[in-house]
PDB file of C-alpha atoms and ligand atoms in Angstrom:
ATOM      1  CA  MET A   1     102.621  92.801 123.123  1.00 41.00           C
ATOM      2  CA  SER A   2     105.079  91.091 120.898  1.00 44.00           C
ATOM      3  CA  VAL A   3     103.935  89.791 117.527  1.00 44.00           C
ATOM      4  CA  GLU A   4     105.823  86.558 117.950  1.00 54.00           C
ATOM      5  CA  ARG A   5     103.562  83.750 116.668  1.00 54.00           C
ATOM      6  CA  LEU A   6     103.435  80.147 117.331  1.00 53.00           C
ATOM      7  CA  ASN A   7     102.900  77.560 114.605  1.00 49.00           C
ATOM      8  CA  LEU A   8      99.666  76.428 116.392  1.00 49.00           C
ATOM      9  CA  ALA A   9      97.215  74.690 114.088  1.00 57.00           C
ATOM     10  CA  ALA A  10      95.015  72.614 116.465  1.00 77.00           C
ATOM     11  CA  PRO A  11      94.484  73.111 120.158  1.00 95.00           C
ATOM     12  CA  ARG A  12      91.641  75.352 120.982  1.00 96.00           C
ATOM     13  CA  HIS A  13      92.147  74.909 124.675  1.00 98.00           C
ATOM     14  CA  ILE A  14      95.487  74.400 126.347  1.00 98.00           C
ATOM     15  CA  ALA A  15      95.448  73.600 130.116  1.00 98.00           C
ATOM     16  CA  ILE A  16      98.773  73.594 132.048  1.00 99.00           C
ATOM     17  CA  ILE A  17      99.875  72.585 135.464  1.00 99.00           C
ATOM     18  CA  MET A  18     102.673  74.906 136.089  1.00 98.00           C
ATOM     19  CA  ASP A  19     104.945  72.853 138.300  1.00 98.00           C
ATOM     20  CA  GLY A  20     108.647  73.254 139.275  1.00 98.00           C
ATOM     21  CA  ASN A  21     108.923  76.796 140.715  1.00 98.00           C
ATOM     22  CA  GLY A  22     110.363  75.567 144.063  1.00 98.00           C
ATOM     23  CA  ARG A  23     112.940  73.200 142.497  1.00 98.00           C
ATOM     24  CA  TRP A  24     113.885  75.871 139.962  1.00 98.00           C
ATOM     25  CA  ALA A  25     114.905  78.121 142.906  1.00 98.00           C
ATOM     26  CA  GLN A  26     116.336  75.383 144.957  1.00 98.00           C
ATOM     27  CA  GLN A  27     118.680  74.369 142.223  1.00 98.00           C
ATOM     28  CA  ARG A  28     120.043  77.876 142.328  1.00 98.00           C
ATOM     29  CA  PHE A  29     120.337  78.055 146.119  1.00 98.00           C
ATOM     30  CA  LEU A  30     117.547  80.573 146.274  1.00 98.00           C
ATOM     31  CA  PRO A  31     114.429  80.702 148.305  1.00 98.00           C
ATOM     32  CA  ARG A  32     111.550  79.035 146.782  1.00 98.00           C
ATOM     33  CA  ALA A  33     109.880  82.517 146.626  1.00 98.00           C
ATOM     34  CA  VAL A  34     112.279  83.473 143.875  1.00 98.00           C
ATOM     35  CA  GLY A  35     110.888  80.407 141.837  1.00 98.00           C
ATOM     36  CA  HIS A  36     107.419  81.690 142.233  1.00 98.00           C
ATOM     37  CA  HIS A  37     108.414  85.114 140.958  1.00 98.00           C
ATOM     38  CA  ALA A  38     110.229  83.559 138.019  1.00 98.00           C
ATOM     39  CA  GLY A  39     107.081  81.440 137.449  1.00 98.00           C
ATOM     40  CA  VAL A  40     105.007  84.688 137.007  1.00 98.00           C
ATOM     41  CA  LYS A  41     107.282  85.962 134.257  1.00 98.00           C
ATOM     42  CA  ALA A  42     106.769  82.525 132.449  1.00 98.00           C
ATOM     43  CA  VAL A  43     102.966  83.096 132.709  1.00 98.00           C
ATOM     44  CA  ARG A  44     103.256  86.447 131.084  1.00 98.00           C
ATOM     45  CA  LYS A  45     105.116  85.044 128.226  1.00 98.00           C
ATOM     46  CA  ILE A  46     102.827  82.092 127.744  1.00 98.00           C
ATOM     47  CA  VAL A  47      99.751  84.152 127.882  1.00 98.00           C
ATOM     48  CA  GLU A  48     101.072  86.573 125.308  1.00 97.00           C
ATOM     49  CA  LEU A  49     102.019  83.824 122.853  1.00 97.00           C
ATOM     50  CA  CYS A  50      98.589  82.018 123.144  1.00 97.00           C
ATOM     51  CA  ALA A  51      96.698  85.526 122.893  1.00 97.00           C
ATOM     52  CA  ALA A  52      98.590  86.233 119.728  1.00 95.00           C
ATOM     53  CA  ASP A  53      97.423  82.831 118.115  1.00 91.00           C
ATOM     54  CA  PRO A  54      93.918  82.989 116.776  1.00 89.00           C
ATOM     55  CA  THR A  55      93.577  79.149 117.088  1.00 92.00           C
ATOM     56  CA  CYS A  56      94.114  79.250 120.663  1.00 96.00           C
ATOM     57  CA  GLU A  57      90.834  80.232 122.291  1.00 97.00           C
ATOM     58  CA  VAL A  58      91.506  79.217 125.963  1.00 98.00           C
ATOM     59  CA  LEU A  59      94.381  79.014 128.098  1.00 98.00           C
ATOM     60  CA  SER A  60      93.764  77.372 131.665  1.00 98.00           C
ATOM     61  CA  LEU A  61      96.690  77.747 134.342  1.00 98.00           C
ATOM     62  CA  PHE A  62      96.719  75.886 137.606  1.00 98.00           C
ATOM     63  CA  ALA A  63      97.772  78.438 139.990  1.00 98.00           C
ATOM     64  CA  PHE A  64      96.912  77.106 143.389  1.00 98.00           C
ATOM     65  CA  SER A  65      95.316  73.722 144.213  1.00 98.00           C
ATOM     66  CA  SER A  66      92.841  73.062 146.927  1.00 97.00           C
ATOM     67  CA  GLU A  67      95.650  70.878 148.383  1.00 97.00           C
ATOM     68  CA  ASN A  68      98.323  73.688 148.352  1.00 98.00           C
ATOM     69  CA  TRP A  69      96.991  75.087 151.678  1.00 98.00           C
ATOM     70  CA  ARG A  70      98.947  72.114 153.170  1.00 98.00           C
ATOM     71  CA  ARG A  71     102.171  74.059 152.344  1.00 98.00           C
ATOM     72  CA  PRO A  72     104.092  75.765 155.028  1.00 98.00           C
ATOM     73  CA  GLU A  73     102.231  79.027 156.103  1.00 98.00           C
ATOM     74  CA  SER A  74     104.902  81.393 154.901  1.00 98.00           C
ATOM     75  CA  GLU A  75     104.845  79.872 151.395  1.00 98.00           C
ATOM     76  CA  VAL A  76     100.908  80.153 151.353  1.00 98.00           C
ATOM     77  CA  THR A  77     101.166  83.699 152.578  1.00 98.00           C
ATOM     78  CA  LEU A  78     103.817  84.513 149.953  1.00 98.00           C
ATOM     79  CA  LEU A  79     101.631  82.843 147.178  1.00 98.00           C
ATOM     80  CA  MET A  80      98.533  84.792 148.164  1.00 98.00           C
ATOM     81  CA  SER A  81     100.471  88.158 148.078  1.00 98.00           C
ATOM     82  CA  LEU A  82     101.980  87.305 144.771  1.00 98.00           C
ATOM     83  CA  PHE A  83      98.583  86.448 143.434  1.00 98.00           C
ATOM     84  CA  LEU A  84      97.224  89.856 144.606  1.00 98.00           C
ATOM     85  CA  THR A  85     100.301  91.975 143.324  1.00 98.00           C
ATOM     86  CA  THR A  86     100.127  90.087 140.109  1.00 98.00           C
ATOM     87  CA  LEU A  87      96.492  90.835 139.497  1.00 98.00           C
ATOM     88  CA  GLN A  88      97.137  94.466 140.468  1.00 97.00           C
ATOM     89  CA  SER A  89      99.737  94.755 137.949  1.00 97.00           C
ATOM     90  CA  GLU A  90      98.281  92.704 135.148  1.00 98.00           C
ATOM     91  CA  ILE A  91      94.465  93.338 134.842  1.00 98.00           C
ATOM     92  CA  ASP A  92      94.873  96.474 132.935  1.00 98.00           C
ATOM     93  CA  LYS A  93      97.373  94.912 130.520  1.00 98.00           C
ATOM     94  CA  LEU A  94      95.288  91.912 130.085  1.00 98.00           C
ATOM     95  CA  HIS A  95      92.293  94.130 129.194  1.00 98.00           C
ATOM     96  CA  LYS A  96      94.433  96.198 126.744  1.00 98.00           C
ATOM     97  CA  ASN A  97      95.373  92.931 125.042  1.00 97.00           C
ATOM     98  CA  ASN A  98      91.707  91.972 124.629  1.00 98.00           C
ATOM     99  CA  ILE A  99      92.071  89.024 127.048  1.00 98.00           C
ATOM    100  CA  ARG A 100      89.091  87.794 129.090  1.00 98.00           C
ATOM    101  CA  LEU A 101      90.050  86.706 132.592  1.00 98.00           C
ATOM    102  CA  ARG A 102      88.129  84.092 134.471  1.00 98.00           C
ATOM    103  CA  PHE A 103      88.817  82.228 137.825  1.00 98.00           C
ATOM    104  CA  ILE A 104      87.670  78.646 138.735  1.00 98.00           C
ATOM    105  CA  GLY A 105      87.918  77.369 142.220  1.00 98.00           C
ATOM    106  CA  ASP A 106      86.540  78.117 145.619  1.00 98.00           C
ATOM    107  CA  ARG A 107      87.419  81.824 145.998  1.00 97.00           C
ATOM    108  CA  THR A 108      85.547  82.168 149.299  1.00 97.00           C
ATOM    109  CA  ALA A 109      88.653  81.028 151.126  1.00 97.00           C
ATOM    110  CA  PHE A 110      90.706  84.004 149.841  1.00 98.00           C
ATOM    111  CA  ASP A 111      90.830  87.238 151.721  1.00 97.00           C
ATOM    112  CA  GLU A 112      88.346  90.003 150.801  1.00 98.00           C
ATOM    113  CA  LYS A 113      90.837  92.191 148.954  1.00 98.00           C
ATOM    114  CA  LEU A 114      91.869  89.290 146.657  1.00 98.00           C
ATOM    115  CA  GLN A 115      88.377  88.243 146.068  1.00 98.00           C
ATOM    116  CA  GLN A 116      87.496  91.831 145.008  1.00 98.00           C
ATOM    117  CA  LYS A 117      90.420  91.958 142.662  1.00 98.00           C
ATOM    118  CA  MET A 118      89.381  88.717 141.126  1.00 98.00           C
ATOM    119  CA  THR A 119      85.743  89.919 140.563  1.00 98.00           C
ATOM    120  CA  GLU A 120      87.125  93.195 139.249  1.00 98.00           C
ATOM    121  CA  GLY A 121      89.356  91.459 136.698  1.00 98.00           C
ATOM    122  CA  GLU A 122      86.565  89.321 135.451  1.00 98.00           C
ATOM    123  CA  GLN A 123      84.050  92.172 135.181  1.00 98.00           C
ATOM    124  CA  LYS A 124      86.540  94.396 133.339  1.00 98.00           C
ATOM    125  CA  THR A 125      87.560  91.872 130.803  1.00 98.00           C
ATOM    126  CA  LYS A 126      84.375  89.883 130.323  1.00 98.00           C
ATOM    127  CA  ASN A 127      83.703  91.076 126.732  1.00 98.00           C
ATOM    128  CA  ASN A 128      87.218  90.577 125.500  1.00 98.00           C
ATOM    129  CA  THR A 129      87.815  88.110 122.694  1.00 97.00           C
ATOM    130  CA  ALA A 130      91.558  87.286 121.932  1.00 97.00           C
ATOM    131  CA  LEU A 131      91.884  84.666 124.537  1.00 98.00           C
ATOM    132  CA  THR A 132      89.977  83.348 127.542  1.00 98.00           C
ATOM    133  CA  LEU A 133      92.656  83.043 130.452  1.00 98.00           C
ATOM    134  CA  VAL A 134      91.357  80.739 133.004  1.00 98.00           C
ATOM    135  CA  ILE A 135      93.135  80.740 136.355  1.00 98.00           C
ATOM    136  CA  ALA A 136      92.377  77.911 138.634  1.00 98.00           C
ATOM    137  CA  ALA A 137      92.906  79.004 142.171  1.00 98.00           C
ATOM    138  CA  ASN A 138      91.915  77.057 145.309  1.00 98.00           C
ATOM    139  CA  TYR A 139      90.597  74.708 142.483  1.00 98.00           C
ATOM    140  CA  GLY A 140      90.251  70.844 142.660  1.00 98.00           C
ATOM    141  CA  GLY A 141      88.491  68.596 140.129  1.00 98.00           C
ATOM    142  CA  ARG A 142      86.898  66.892 143.011  1.00 98.00           C
ATOM    143  CA  TRP A 143      85.652  70.060 144.534  1.00 98.00           C
ATOM    144  CA  ASP A 144      84.255  71.076 140.953  1.00 98.00           C
ATOM    145  CA  MET A 145      82.351  67.759 140.826  1.00 98.00           C
ATOM    146  CA  THR A 146      81.246  67.774 144.491  1.00 98.00           C
ATOM    147  CA  LEU A 147      79.688  71.228 144.040  1.00 98.00           C
ATOM    148  CA  ALA A 148      77.905  70.111 140.707  1.00 98.00           C
ATOM    149  CA  CYS A 149      76.488  67.160 142.659  1.00 98.00           C
ATOM    150  CA  LYS A 150      75.230  69.507 145.335  1.00 98.00           C
ATOM    151  CA  ILE A 151      73.540  71.894 143.043  1.00 98.00           C
ATOM    152  CA  ILE A 152      72.003  69.108 140.899  1.00 98.00           C
ATOM    153  CA  SER A 153      70.585  67.424 143.961  1.00 98.00           C
ATOM    154  CA  GLU A 154      69.073  70.733 145.243  1.00 98.00           C
ATOM    155  CA  ARG A 155      67.423  70.969 141.833  1.00 98.00           C
ATOM    156  CA  VAL A 156      66.054  67.429 142.197  1.00 98.00           C
ATOM    157  CA  ALA A 157      64.932  68.049 145.635  1.00 98.00           C
ATOM    158  CA  SER A 158      62.915  71.084 144.640  1.00 98.00           C
ATOM    159  CA  GLY A 159      61.292  68.975 141.838  1.00 97.00           C
ATOM    160  CA  GLU A 160      62.848  71.225 139.090  1.00 97.00           C
ATOM    161  CA  LEU A 161      64.874  68.220 137.797  1.00 98.00           C
ATOM    162  CA  LEU A 162      64.082  64.464 137.555  1.00 98.00           C
ATOM    163  CA  PRO A 163      66.794  61.890 138.417  1.00 97.00           C
ATOM    164  CA  GLN A 164      66.300  60.340 135.020  1.00 97.00           C
ATOM    165  CA  ASP A 165      67.151  63.608 133.394  1.00 97.00           C
ATOM    166  CA  ILE A 166      70.645  63.724 134.829  1.00 98.00           C
ATOM    167  CA  THR A 167      72.686  63.142 131.736  1.00 98.00           C
ATOM    168  CA  GLU A 168      76.535  63.833 131.113  1.00 98.00           C
ATOM    169  CA  ARG A 169      75.325  67.117 129.545  1.00 97.00           C
ATOM    170  CA  VAL A 170      73.498  68.085 132.712  1.00 98.00           C
ATOM    171  CA  VAL A 171      76.422  67.358 134.866  1.00 98.00           C
ATOM    172  CA  ASN A 172      78.833  69.312 132.588  1.00 98.00           C
ATOM    173  CA  GLN A 173      76.468  72.220 132.723  1.00 98.00           C
ATOM    174  CA  HIS A 174      77.050  72.446 136.486  1.00 98.00           C
ATOM    175  CA  LEU A 175      80.880  72.343 136.238  1.00 98.00           C
ATOM    176  CA  SER A 176      83.170  75.393 136.204  1.00 97.00           C
ATOM    177  CA  LEU A 177      84.052  75.365 132.576  1.00 97.00           C
ATOM    178  CA  ALA A 178      80.567  74.464 131.223  1.00 97.00           C
ATOM    179  CA  ASP A 179      80.581  77.109 128.679  1.00 97.00           C
ATOM    180  CA  LEU A 180      84.207  76.618 127.431  1.00 98.00           C
ATOM    181  CA  PRO A 181      85.583  73.795 125.027  1.00 96.00           C
ATOM    182  CA  GLU A 182      87.265  70.938 126.924  1.00 96.00           C
ATOM    183  CA  PRO A 183      91.060  71.052 126.978  1.00 97.00           C
ATOM    184  CA  ASP A 184      92.720  69.574 123.831  1.00 97.00           C
ATOM    185  CA  LEU A 185      96.140  69.607 125.229  1.00 98.00           C
ATOM    186  CA  PHE A 186      97.178  69.230 128.694  1.00 98.00           C
ATOM    187  CA  ILE A 187     100.841  70.135 129.631  1.00 98.00           C
ATOM    188  CA  ARG A 188     102.304  69.445 132.962  1.00 99.00           C
ATOM    189  CA  THR A 189     105.979  70.911 133.614  1.00 99.00           C
ATOM    190  CA  GLY A 190     108.396  70.006 136.348  1.00 98.00           C
ATOM    191  CA  GLY A 191     108.736  66.246 135.466  1.00 98.00           C
ATOM    192  CA  GLU A 192     105.961  64.745 137.529  1.00 98.00           C
ATOM    193  CA  GLN A 193     103.391  62.563 135.660  1.00 98.00           C
ATOM    194  CA  ARG A 194     100.219  63.053 137.475  1.00 98.00           C
ATOM    195  CA  VAL A 195      97.053  65.168 137.447  1.00 98.00           C
ATOM    196  CA  SER A 196      97.064  66.509 140.962  1.00 98.00           C
ATOM    197  CA  ASN A 197      93.220  66.949 141.056  1.00 98.00           C
ATOM    198  CA  PHE A 198      93.163  69.268 138.006  1.00 98.00           C
ATOM    199  CA  MET A 199      90.098  69.198 135.787  1.00 98.00           C
ATOM    200  CA  LEU A 200      89.196  65.458 136.312  1.00 98.00           C
ATOM    201  CA  TRP A 201      86.019  65.672 134.407  1.00 98.00           C
ATOM    202  CA  GLN A 202      87.094  67.836 131.476  1.00 98.00           C
ATOM    203  CA  LEU A 203      90.392  65.834 130.871  1.00 98.00           C
ATOM    204  CA  ALA A 204      88.589  62.758 129.709  1.00 97.00           C
ATOM    205  CA  TYR A 205      89.743  62.931 126.121  1.00 95.00           C
ATOM    206  CA  THR A 206      92.552  65.505 126.469  1.00 96.00           C
ATOM    207  CA  GLU A 207      95.960  64.702 124.963  1.00 97.00           C
ATOM    208  CA  PHE A 208      98.580  64.611 127.779  1.00 98.00           C
ATOM    209  CA  TYR A 209     102.152  66.097 127.516  1.00 98.00           C
ATOM    210  CA  PHE A 210     104.681  65.841 130.365  1.00 98.00           C
ATOM    211  CA  THR A 211     108.067  67.687 130.278  1.00 98.00           C
ATOM    212  CA  PRO A 212     110.891  67.804 132.701  1.00 98.00           C
ATOM    213  CA  THR A 213     111.269  71.433 132.034  1.00 98.00           C
ATOM    214  CA  LEU A 214     110.518  73.493 135.315  1.00 99.00           C
ATOM    215  CA  TRP A 215     107.793  75.980 134.880  1.00 99.00           C
ATOM    216  CA  PRO A 216     110.078  79.149 134.982  1.00 98.00           C
ATOM    217  CA  ASP A 217     112.043  77.845 131.892  1.00 98.00           C
ATOM    218  CA  PHE A 218     109.048  76.908 130.010  1.00 98.00           C
ATOM    219  CA  ASN A 219     109.190  79.293 127.004  1.00 98.00           C
ATOM    220  CA  LYS A 220     108.099  79.718 123.333  1.00 97.00           C
ATOM    221  CA  SER A 221     110.130  76.799 122.071  1.00 97.00           C
ATOM    222  CA  ALA A 222     108.961  74.465 124.980  1.00 98.00           C
ATOM    223  CA  LEU A 223     105.372  75.387 124.121  1.00 97.00           C
ATOM    224  CA  GLN A 224     106.017  74.845 120.401  1.00 95.00           C
ATOM    225  CA  GLU A 225     107.394  71.352 121.279  1.00 97.00           C
ATOM    226  CA  ALA A 226     104.186  70.409 123.286  1.00 97.00           C
ATOM    227  CA  ILE A 227     102.077  71.611 120.380  1.00 95.00           C
ATOM    228  CA  THR A 228     104.044  69.771 117.796  1.00 94.00           C
ATOM    229  CA  SER A 229     103.765  66.541 119.878  1.00 95.00           C
ATOM    230  CA  PHE A 230      99.892  67.249 120.041  1.00 95.00           C
ATOM    231  CA  GLN A 231      99.726  67.706 116.376  1.00 92.00           C
ATOM    232  CA  SER A 232     101.545  64.384 115.630  1.00 90.00           C
ATOM    233  CA  ARG A 233      98.763  62.425 117.430  1.00 90.00           C
ATOM    234  CA  GLN A 234      95.643  60.846 116.133  1.00 89.00           C
ATOM    235  CA  ARG A 235      92.775  61.545 118.566  1.00 90.00           C
ATOM    236  CA  ARG A 236      90.259  58.669 118.206  1.00 91.00           C
ATOM    237  CA  PHE A 237      87.595  59.305 120.811  1.00 92.00           C
ATOM    238  CA  GLY A 238      86.671  55.560 120.872  1.00 94.00           C
ATOM    239  CA  HIS A 239      86.668  54.981 117.162  1.00 93.00           C
ATOM    240  CA  THR A 240      89.336  52.978 115.186  1.00 94.00           C
ATOM    241  CA  GLY A 241      92.383  54.619 113.571  1.00 91.00           C
ATOM    242  CA  ASP A 242      90.981  53.754 110.249  1.00 93.00           C
ATOM    243  CA  GLN A 243      87.621  55.407 110.857  1.00 91.00           C
ATOM    244  CA  ILE A 244      89.305  58.643 111.833  1.00 87.00           C
ATOM    245  CA  ALA A 245      91.493  58.399 108.764  1.00 86.00           C
ATOM    246  CA  ALA A 246      88.504  58.064 106.486  1.00 89.00           C
ATOM    247  CA  LEU A 247      86.818  61.042 108.195  1.00 85.00           C
ATOM    248  CA  ALA A 248      89.943  63.186 107.436  1.00 78.00           C
ATOM    249  CA  THR A 249      89.929  62.385 103.770  1.00 75.00           C
ATOM    250  CA  PRO A 250      87.390  64.424 101.690  1.00 71.00           C
TER     251      PRO A 250
HETATM  252  C1  IPE B 301     104.258  75.132 141.161  1.00 78.71           C
HETATM  253  O1  IPE B 301     105.450  74.902 141.663  1.00 78.71           O
HETATM  254  C2  IPE B 301     103.575  76.331 141.819  1.00 78.71           C
HETATM  255  C3  IPE B 301     102.495  76.011 142.804  1.00 78.71           C
HETATM  256  C4  IPE B 301     102.059  74.779 143.221  1.00 78.71           C
HETATM  257  C5  IPE B 301     101.928  77.249 143.328  1.00 78.71           C
HETATM  258  P1  IPE B 301     105.873  74.181 143.038  1.00 78.71           P
HETATM  259  O2  IPE B 301     106.062  75.131 144.026  1.00 78.71           O
HETATM  260  O3  IPE B 301     104.992  73.122 143.164  1.00 78.71           O
HETATM  261  O4  IPE B 301     107.351  73.807 142.620  1.00 78.71           O
HETATM  262  P2  IPE B 301     108.017  72.324 143.073  1.00 78.71           P
HETATM  263  O5  IPE B 301     107.221  71.232 142.603  1.00 78.71           O
HETATM  264  O6  IPE B 301     108.131  72.394 144.658  1.00 78.71           O
HETATM  265  O7  IPE B 301     109.392  72.448 142.372  1.00 78.71           O
HETATM  266  C1  IPE B 302      99.813  71.134 141.338  1.00 78.71           C
HETATM  267  O1  IPE B 302     101.239  71.201 141.654  1.00 78.71           O
HETATM  268  C2  IPE B 302      99.237  72.385 141.573  1.00 78.71           C
HETATM  269  C3  IPE B 302      99.745  73.598 140.936  1.00 78.71           C
HETATM  270  C4  IPE B 302     100.690  73.609 140.005  1.00 78.71           C
HETATM  271  C5  IPE B 302      99.134  74.755 141.194  1.00 78.71           C
HETATM  272  P1  IPE B 302     101.762  70.618 143.109  1.00 78.71           P
HETATM  273  O2  IPE B 302     103.292  70.802 142.975  1.00 78.71           O
HETATM  274  O3  IPE B 302     101.004  71.213 144.118  1.00 78.71           O
HETATM  275  O4  IPE B 302     101.359  69.059 142.952  1.00 78.71           O
HETATM  276  P2  IPE B 302     101.773  67.715 143.751  1.00 78.71           P
HETATM  277  O5  IPE B 302     101.577  67.988 145.190  1.00 78.71           O
HETATM  278  O6  IPE B 302     103.308  67.477 143.388  1.00 78.71           O
HETATM  279  O7  IPE B 302     100.968  66.601 143.214  1.00 78.71           O
HETATM  280 MG1   MG B 303     105.140  71.075 142.679  1.00 78.71          MG
END
């Protein structure tokens, strides 16, 4: 792994919607598949950069949304096979680099072989500490919250939990990322300025950064630019700017 380092002072958790693979290929008069392959290369680079920086604890990547099944069957098949081959070639490397792999989303929709690889990747890397790499696959923020509602209502129905005990903390505990810090920085490449059903609950106080750069072109300097933008902002969480400034001065 390269020792290139980012000047990354603050975000503990970076969440990225990796968008623009298709357009990247189309601009070159190439099939969309070529864009998805180029997208995997960009993933490797960004993972490497985040893992090399001690302040970045979690990197979450949106790989396949619960709505992406609506794409032409040939593209869905291609994405599934790319997902599997990428896992086959990367799990050992991630493990060597002390990266913990984690998947969020409804994996029951994937074929058996892919599900096995996902479990294997999680098991093998579960004690690693350099970075937690969260891959959102067949994930949707609404799916996540709906599942939490189901589990909570089962607990209420069984008498284990009282309705008045359902707090934000309890809801959060039933979501996919319960044990991880919420994203500090959200990045969407590809020029669209929307959330597309990604981490709806967890993005409540995340700083948003949109860039027209297409995902396969997203590199170290593009990531650095996003982080620099993040660092120039004042996060207020409902307070006034003066209150936050006072907290920052010893
Ligand atoms: C993102 O790139 C990758 C996935 C959704 C899997 P797109 O495939 O959405 O690329 P565009 O938006 O069509 O350019
Ligand atoms: C969001 O991108 C999902 C992923 C990057 C995996 P899309 O390209 O599917 O989003 P929309 O459809 O343009 O909102
Ligand atoms: Mg897209």
